[in-house]
Every structure is written in structure tokens, then in C-alpha cells.
CSV table of C-alpha atoms in Angstrom, one decimal:
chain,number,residue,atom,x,y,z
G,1,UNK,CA,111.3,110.7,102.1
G,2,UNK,CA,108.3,110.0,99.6
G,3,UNK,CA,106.5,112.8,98.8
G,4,UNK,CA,103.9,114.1,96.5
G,5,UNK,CA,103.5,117.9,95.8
G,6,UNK,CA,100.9,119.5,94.1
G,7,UNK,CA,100.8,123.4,93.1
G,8,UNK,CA,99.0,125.2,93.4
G,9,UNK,CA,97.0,124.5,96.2
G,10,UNK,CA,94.3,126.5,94.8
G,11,UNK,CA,93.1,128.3,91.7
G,12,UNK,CA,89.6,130.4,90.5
G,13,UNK,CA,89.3,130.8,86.9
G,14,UNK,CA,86.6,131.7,84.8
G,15,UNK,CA,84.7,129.9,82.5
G,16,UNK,CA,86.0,129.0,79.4
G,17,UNK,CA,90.0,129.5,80.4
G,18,UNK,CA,92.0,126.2,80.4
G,19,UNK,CA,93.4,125.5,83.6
G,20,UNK,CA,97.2,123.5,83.9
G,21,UNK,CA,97.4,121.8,87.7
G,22,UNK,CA,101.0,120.8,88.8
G,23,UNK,CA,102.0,117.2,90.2
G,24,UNK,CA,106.0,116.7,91.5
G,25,UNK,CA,106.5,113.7,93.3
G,26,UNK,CA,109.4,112.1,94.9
G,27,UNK,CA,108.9,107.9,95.3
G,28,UNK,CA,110.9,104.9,95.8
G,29,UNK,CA,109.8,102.5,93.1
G,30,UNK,CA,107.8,104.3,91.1
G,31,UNK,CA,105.0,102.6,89.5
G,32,UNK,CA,102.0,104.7,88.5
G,33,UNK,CA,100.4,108.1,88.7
G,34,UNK,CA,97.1,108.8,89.2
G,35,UNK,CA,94.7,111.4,89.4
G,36,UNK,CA,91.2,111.8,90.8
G,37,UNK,CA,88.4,114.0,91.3
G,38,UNK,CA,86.8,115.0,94.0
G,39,UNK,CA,83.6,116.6,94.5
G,40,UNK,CA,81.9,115.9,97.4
G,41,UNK,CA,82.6,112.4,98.7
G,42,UNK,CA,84.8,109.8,97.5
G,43,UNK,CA,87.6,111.1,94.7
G,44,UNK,CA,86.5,109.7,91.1
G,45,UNK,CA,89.4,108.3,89.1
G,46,UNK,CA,90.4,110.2,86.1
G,47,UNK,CA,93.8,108.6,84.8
G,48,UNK,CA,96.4,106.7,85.4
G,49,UNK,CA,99.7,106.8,83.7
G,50,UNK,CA,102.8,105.1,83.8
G,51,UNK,CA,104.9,106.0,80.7
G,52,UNK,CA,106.4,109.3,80.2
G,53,UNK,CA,105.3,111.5,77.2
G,54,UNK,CA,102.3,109.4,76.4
G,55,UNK,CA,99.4,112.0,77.0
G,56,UNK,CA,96.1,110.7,78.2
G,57,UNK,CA,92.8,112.3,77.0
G,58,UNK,CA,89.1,112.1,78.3
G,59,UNK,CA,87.0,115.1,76.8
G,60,UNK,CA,88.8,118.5,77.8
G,61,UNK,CA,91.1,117.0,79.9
G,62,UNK,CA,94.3,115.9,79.7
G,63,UNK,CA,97.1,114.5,81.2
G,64,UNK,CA,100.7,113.8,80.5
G,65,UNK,CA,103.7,111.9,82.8
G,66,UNK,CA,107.5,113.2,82.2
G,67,UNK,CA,109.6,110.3,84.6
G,68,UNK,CA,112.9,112.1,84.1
G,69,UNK,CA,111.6,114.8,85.3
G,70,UNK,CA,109.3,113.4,88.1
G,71,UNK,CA,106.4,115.4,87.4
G,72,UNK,CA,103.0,115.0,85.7
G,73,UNK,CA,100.2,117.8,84.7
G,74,UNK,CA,96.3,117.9,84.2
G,75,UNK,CA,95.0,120.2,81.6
G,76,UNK,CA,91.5,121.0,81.4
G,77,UNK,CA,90.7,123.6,78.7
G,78,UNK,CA,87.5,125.4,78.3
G,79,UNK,CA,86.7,124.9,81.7
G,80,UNK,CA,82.7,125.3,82.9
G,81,UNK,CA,81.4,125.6,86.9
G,82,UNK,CA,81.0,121.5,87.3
G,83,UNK,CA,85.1,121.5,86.7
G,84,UNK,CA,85.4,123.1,90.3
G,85,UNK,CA,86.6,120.2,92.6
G,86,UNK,CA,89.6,119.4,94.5
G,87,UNK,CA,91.8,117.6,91.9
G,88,UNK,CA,94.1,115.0,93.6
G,89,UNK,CA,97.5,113.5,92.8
G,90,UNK,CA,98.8,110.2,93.9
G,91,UNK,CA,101.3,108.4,92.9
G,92,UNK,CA,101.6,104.5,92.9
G,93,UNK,CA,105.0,102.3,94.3
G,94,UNK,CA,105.5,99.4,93.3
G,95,UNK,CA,103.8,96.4,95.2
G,96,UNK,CA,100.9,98.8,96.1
G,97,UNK,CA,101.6,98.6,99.3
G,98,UNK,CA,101.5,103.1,99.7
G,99,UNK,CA,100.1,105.3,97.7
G,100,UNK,CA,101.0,108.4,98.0
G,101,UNK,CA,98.8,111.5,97.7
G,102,UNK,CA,99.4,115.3,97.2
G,103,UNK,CA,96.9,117.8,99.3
G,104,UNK,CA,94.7,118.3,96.2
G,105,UNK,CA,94.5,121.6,93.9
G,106,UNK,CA,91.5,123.1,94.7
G,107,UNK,CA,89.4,124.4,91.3
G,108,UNK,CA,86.9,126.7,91.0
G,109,UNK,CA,85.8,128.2,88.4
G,110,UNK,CA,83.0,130.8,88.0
G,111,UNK,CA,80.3,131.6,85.5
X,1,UNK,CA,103.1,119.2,106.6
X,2,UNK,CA,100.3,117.0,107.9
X,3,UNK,CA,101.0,113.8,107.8
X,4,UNK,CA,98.5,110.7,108.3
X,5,UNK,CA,99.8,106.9,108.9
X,6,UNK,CA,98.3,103.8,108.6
X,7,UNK,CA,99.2,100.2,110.0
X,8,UNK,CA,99.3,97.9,108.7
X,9,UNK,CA,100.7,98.4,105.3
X,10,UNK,CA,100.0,95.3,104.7
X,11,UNK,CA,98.4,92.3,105.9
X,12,UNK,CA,97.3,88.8,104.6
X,13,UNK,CA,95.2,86.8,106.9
X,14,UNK,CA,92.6,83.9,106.7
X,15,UNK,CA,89.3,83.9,105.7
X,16,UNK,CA,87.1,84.4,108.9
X,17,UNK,CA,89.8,85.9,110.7
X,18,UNK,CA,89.1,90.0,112.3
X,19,UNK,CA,91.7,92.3,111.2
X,20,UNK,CA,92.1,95.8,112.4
X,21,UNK,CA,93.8,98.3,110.5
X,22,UNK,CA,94.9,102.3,112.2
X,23,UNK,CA,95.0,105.3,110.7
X,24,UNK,CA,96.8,108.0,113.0
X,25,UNK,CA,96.9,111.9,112.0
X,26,UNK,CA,101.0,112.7,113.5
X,27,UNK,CA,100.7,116.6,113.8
X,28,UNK,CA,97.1,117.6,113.9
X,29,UNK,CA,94.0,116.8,115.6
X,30,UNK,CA,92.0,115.0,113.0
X,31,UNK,CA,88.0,116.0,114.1
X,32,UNK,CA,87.1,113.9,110.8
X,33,UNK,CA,88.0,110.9,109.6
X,34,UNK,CA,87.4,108.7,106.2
X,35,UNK,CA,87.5,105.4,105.1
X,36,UNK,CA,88.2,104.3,101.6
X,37,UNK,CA,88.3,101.2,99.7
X,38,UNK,CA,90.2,101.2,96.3
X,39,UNK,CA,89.2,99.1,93.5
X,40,UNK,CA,92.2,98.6,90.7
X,41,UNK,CA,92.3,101.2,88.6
X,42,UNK,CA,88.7,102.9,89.8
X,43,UNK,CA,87.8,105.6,91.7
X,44,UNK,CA,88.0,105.4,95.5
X,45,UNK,CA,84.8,104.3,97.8
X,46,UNK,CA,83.8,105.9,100.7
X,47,UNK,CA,82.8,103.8,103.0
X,48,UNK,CA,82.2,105.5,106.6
X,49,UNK,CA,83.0,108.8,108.1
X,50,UNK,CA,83.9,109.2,111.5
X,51,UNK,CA,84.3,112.2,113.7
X,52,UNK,CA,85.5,111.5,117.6
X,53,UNK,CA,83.4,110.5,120.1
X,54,UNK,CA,80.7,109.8,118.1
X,55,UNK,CA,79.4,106.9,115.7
X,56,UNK,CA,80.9,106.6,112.0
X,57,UNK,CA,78.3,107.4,109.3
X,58,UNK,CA,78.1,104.5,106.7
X,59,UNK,CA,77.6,105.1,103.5
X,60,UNK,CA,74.8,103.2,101.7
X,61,UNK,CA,75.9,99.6,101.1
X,62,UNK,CA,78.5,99.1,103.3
X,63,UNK,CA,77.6,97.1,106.1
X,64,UNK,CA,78.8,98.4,110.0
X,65,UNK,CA,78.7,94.9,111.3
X,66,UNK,CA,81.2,94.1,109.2
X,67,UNK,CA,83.4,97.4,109.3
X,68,UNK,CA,84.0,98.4,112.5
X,69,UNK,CA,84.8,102.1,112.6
X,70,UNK,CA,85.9,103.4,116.1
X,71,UNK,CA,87.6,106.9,116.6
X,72,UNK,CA,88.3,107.1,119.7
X,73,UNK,CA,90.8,110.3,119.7
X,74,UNK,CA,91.6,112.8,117.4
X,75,UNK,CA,94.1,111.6,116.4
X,76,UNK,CA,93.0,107.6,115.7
X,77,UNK,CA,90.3,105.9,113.9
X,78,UNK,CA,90.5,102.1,113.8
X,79,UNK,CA,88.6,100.1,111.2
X,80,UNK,CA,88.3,96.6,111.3
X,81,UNK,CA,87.1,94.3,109.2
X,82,UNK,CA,84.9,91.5,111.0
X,83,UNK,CA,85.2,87.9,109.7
X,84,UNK,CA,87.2,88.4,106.5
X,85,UNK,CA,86.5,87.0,103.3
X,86,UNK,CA,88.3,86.9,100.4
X,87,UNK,CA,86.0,89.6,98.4
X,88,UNK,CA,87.5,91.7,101.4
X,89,UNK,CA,91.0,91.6,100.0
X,90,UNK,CA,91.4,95.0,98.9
X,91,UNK,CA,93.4,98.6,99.3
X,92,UNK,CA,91.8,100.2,102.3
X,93,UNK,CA,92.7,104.3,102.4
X,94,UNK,CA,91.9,106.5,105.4
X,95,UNK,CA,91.9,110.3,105.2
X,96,UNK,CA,92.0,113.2,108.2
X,97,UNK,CA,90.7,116.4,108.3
X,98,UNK,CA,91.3,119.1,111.2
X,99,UNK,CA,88.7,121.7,110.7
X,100,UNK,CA,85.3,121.3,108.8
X,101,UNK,CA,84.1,120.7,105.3
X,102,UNK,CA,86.4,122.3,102.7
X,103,UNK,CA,89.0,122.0,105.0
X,104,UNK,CA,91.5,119.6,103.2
X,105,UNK,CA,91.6,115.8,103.5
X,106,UNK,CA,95.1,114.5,104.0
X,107,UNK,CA,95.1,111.1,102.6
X,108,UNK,CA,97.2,107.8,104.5
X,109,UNK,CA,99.1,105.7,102.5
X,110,UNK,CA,96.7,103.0,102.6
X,111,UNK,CA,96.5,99.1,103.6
X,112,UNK,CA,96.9,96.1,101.3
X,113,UNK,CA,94.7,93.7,102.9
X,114,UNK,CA,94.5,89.7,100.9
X,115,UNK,CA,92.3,87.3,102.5
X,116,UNK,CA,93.1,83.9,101.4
């Protein structure tokens, strides 16, 4: 059965920590990973990664794919307040015909 | 866990042709429900929200003579899109909720739809 699983579900920080959100996923033909945010409406695309080891980067976050082991992370460091947001996993098959998304990690981090 | 389908998975159809795509919620009564449309490699668009019984809320843009939203139990929200074109063809993504805002979203797996 396809299935992605995020952990954990939720998390409060405070500002400035860094923050590492968990994505396991378990797909027929595997073809990408993705990860969005979401704030208050639609989720707004942050990566997508296909190739193990190969970290992606955009300001203080970060994200990295391991294929063998079927899992992918999102770092954010020095986190502030406008990082709190449901942080969504989904991961790709091939032909695009599913994607398959995790419940979300929800963020929030105070002042 | 919650678990939200969608049928078709896929579907190719002619240009001026109505298709009508499902999204079902299996184990929970869904009060909310969202459509998305996905754009390669962007961020996902909402396009209406619908809670039973009552008329979807469009977002700005999308036009509701075109995209038919109808939920007509909690547990099924049809969308279907009016006199296809092929600018339609895209991935269309519903999501269910149970409870209210900050309640989570449970995501479908999503439609291909290609209008030729």
C-alpha cells in the first residue's frame, strides 16, 4: 500500500532553534519528492527532489532525499514566527497519475 | 488513517467535452472540502472550497461556470470541468477536512486530466 508518513505531526519551537521535519514514504515507482508550505490556503512549493544525497537549499531551509532508505528531511535553522505552517510531504509516482501526501507537520514557533 | 479518493485518476477527453471528477473522504465525514490545481513543479492553487449543503466559495480568478463544485454529502464533492479546453489539461487535487480550520486536510491523490 502507498503511503507517505510524516513525523512528527506537530512541533513548537522557539525562535532561533533549527527545526528537522521527518518524511518516510512507501511508493510504487518512485519519481519525486516534494514539499510544500502551507499557511493559510493553497500549500506553496518549496522543493522537489529526485536524487538521493543531493541537498537542496533556499535561505534557512533545507532539504535532502536518501532513496535507499526511503526517507527525505526539511531543515529549517534559525527559525522566526512566519516559519509556523503546516509543512507537507508528497511524494511523486511515476506517470503523475497519484501523488501522495503525508498529513503535514504542524510548526509553530514562538517569539 | 483518513483516507480521501479521487476518480478518475486519469482522464483524456476532447476539447469541449464536460468531465466530472469525485473526490470521496472513506472513513470520516468530510464538513470541508478543497479543490486544487497543480501546475508542474509550482505550488498548488486553490480553486474553490466547499462545505455540504451549501455553495463552494471560489477563489478570485477561477471562474464557477466553468468549475462546477457540488458537495452534496459529507463524504463527496464533485468537480467538473464544463466545456474543456486544452489550457484545462492539468493535475486537479482535492483535500477533506472533518472538523474546522486547523483541523488537518487529508489530501486525494489527485486527477490527471489532458484535453486534446
Amino acid at each position: 500500500e502507498d503511503k507517505v508518513v510524516q513525523s512528527p505531526l506537530s512541533l513548537v519551537v522557539h525562535e532561533g532553534d533549527t527545526v528537522t521535519l521527518n518524511c518516510s514514504y512507501e511508493v510504487t515507482n518512485f519519481r519525486s519528492l516534494l514539499w510544500y508550505k502551507q499557511e493559510k490556503k493553497a500549500p506553496t512549493f518549496l522543493f522537489m527532489l529526485t536524487s538521493s544525497g543531493i541537498e537542496k537549499k533556499s535561505g534557512r531551509l533545507s532539504s535532502i532525499l536518501d532513496k535507499k532508505e526511503l526517507f527525505s528531511i526539511l531543515n529549517i535553522t534559525a527559525t522566526q514566527t512566519g516559519d509556523s505552517a503546516i509543512y507537507l510531504c508528497a511524494v511523486e509516482a511515476t506517470g503523475a497519475n497519484n501523488l501522495f501526501f503525508g498529513t503535514g507537520t504542524r510548526l509553530t514557533v514562538i517569539p | 488513517g483518513a483516507v480521501v479518493s479521487q476518480h478518475p485518476s486519469r482522464v483524456i477527453c476532447k476539447s469541449g467535452t464536460s468531465v466530472k471528477i469525485e473526490c470521496r473522504s472513506l472513513d470520516f465525514q468530510a464538513t470541508t472540502m478543497f479543490w486544487y490545481r497543480q501546475f508542474p513543479k509550482q505550488s498548488l492553487m486553490l480553486m474553490a472550497t466547499s462545505n455540504e449543503g451549501s455553495k463552494a466559495t471560489y477563489e478570485q480568478g477561477v471562474e464557477k461556470d466553468k468549475f462546477l463544485i457540488n458537495h452534496a454529502s459529507l463524504t463527496l464533492s464533485t468537480l467538473t470541468v464544463t466545456s474543456a479546453h486544452p489550457e484545462d489539461s492539468s493535475f486537479y487535487i482535492c483535500s477533506a477536512r472533518e472538523g474546522g480550520p486547523g483541523d488537518t486536510q487529508y489530501f486525494g491523490p489527485g486527477t490527471r486530466l489532458t484535453v486534446l
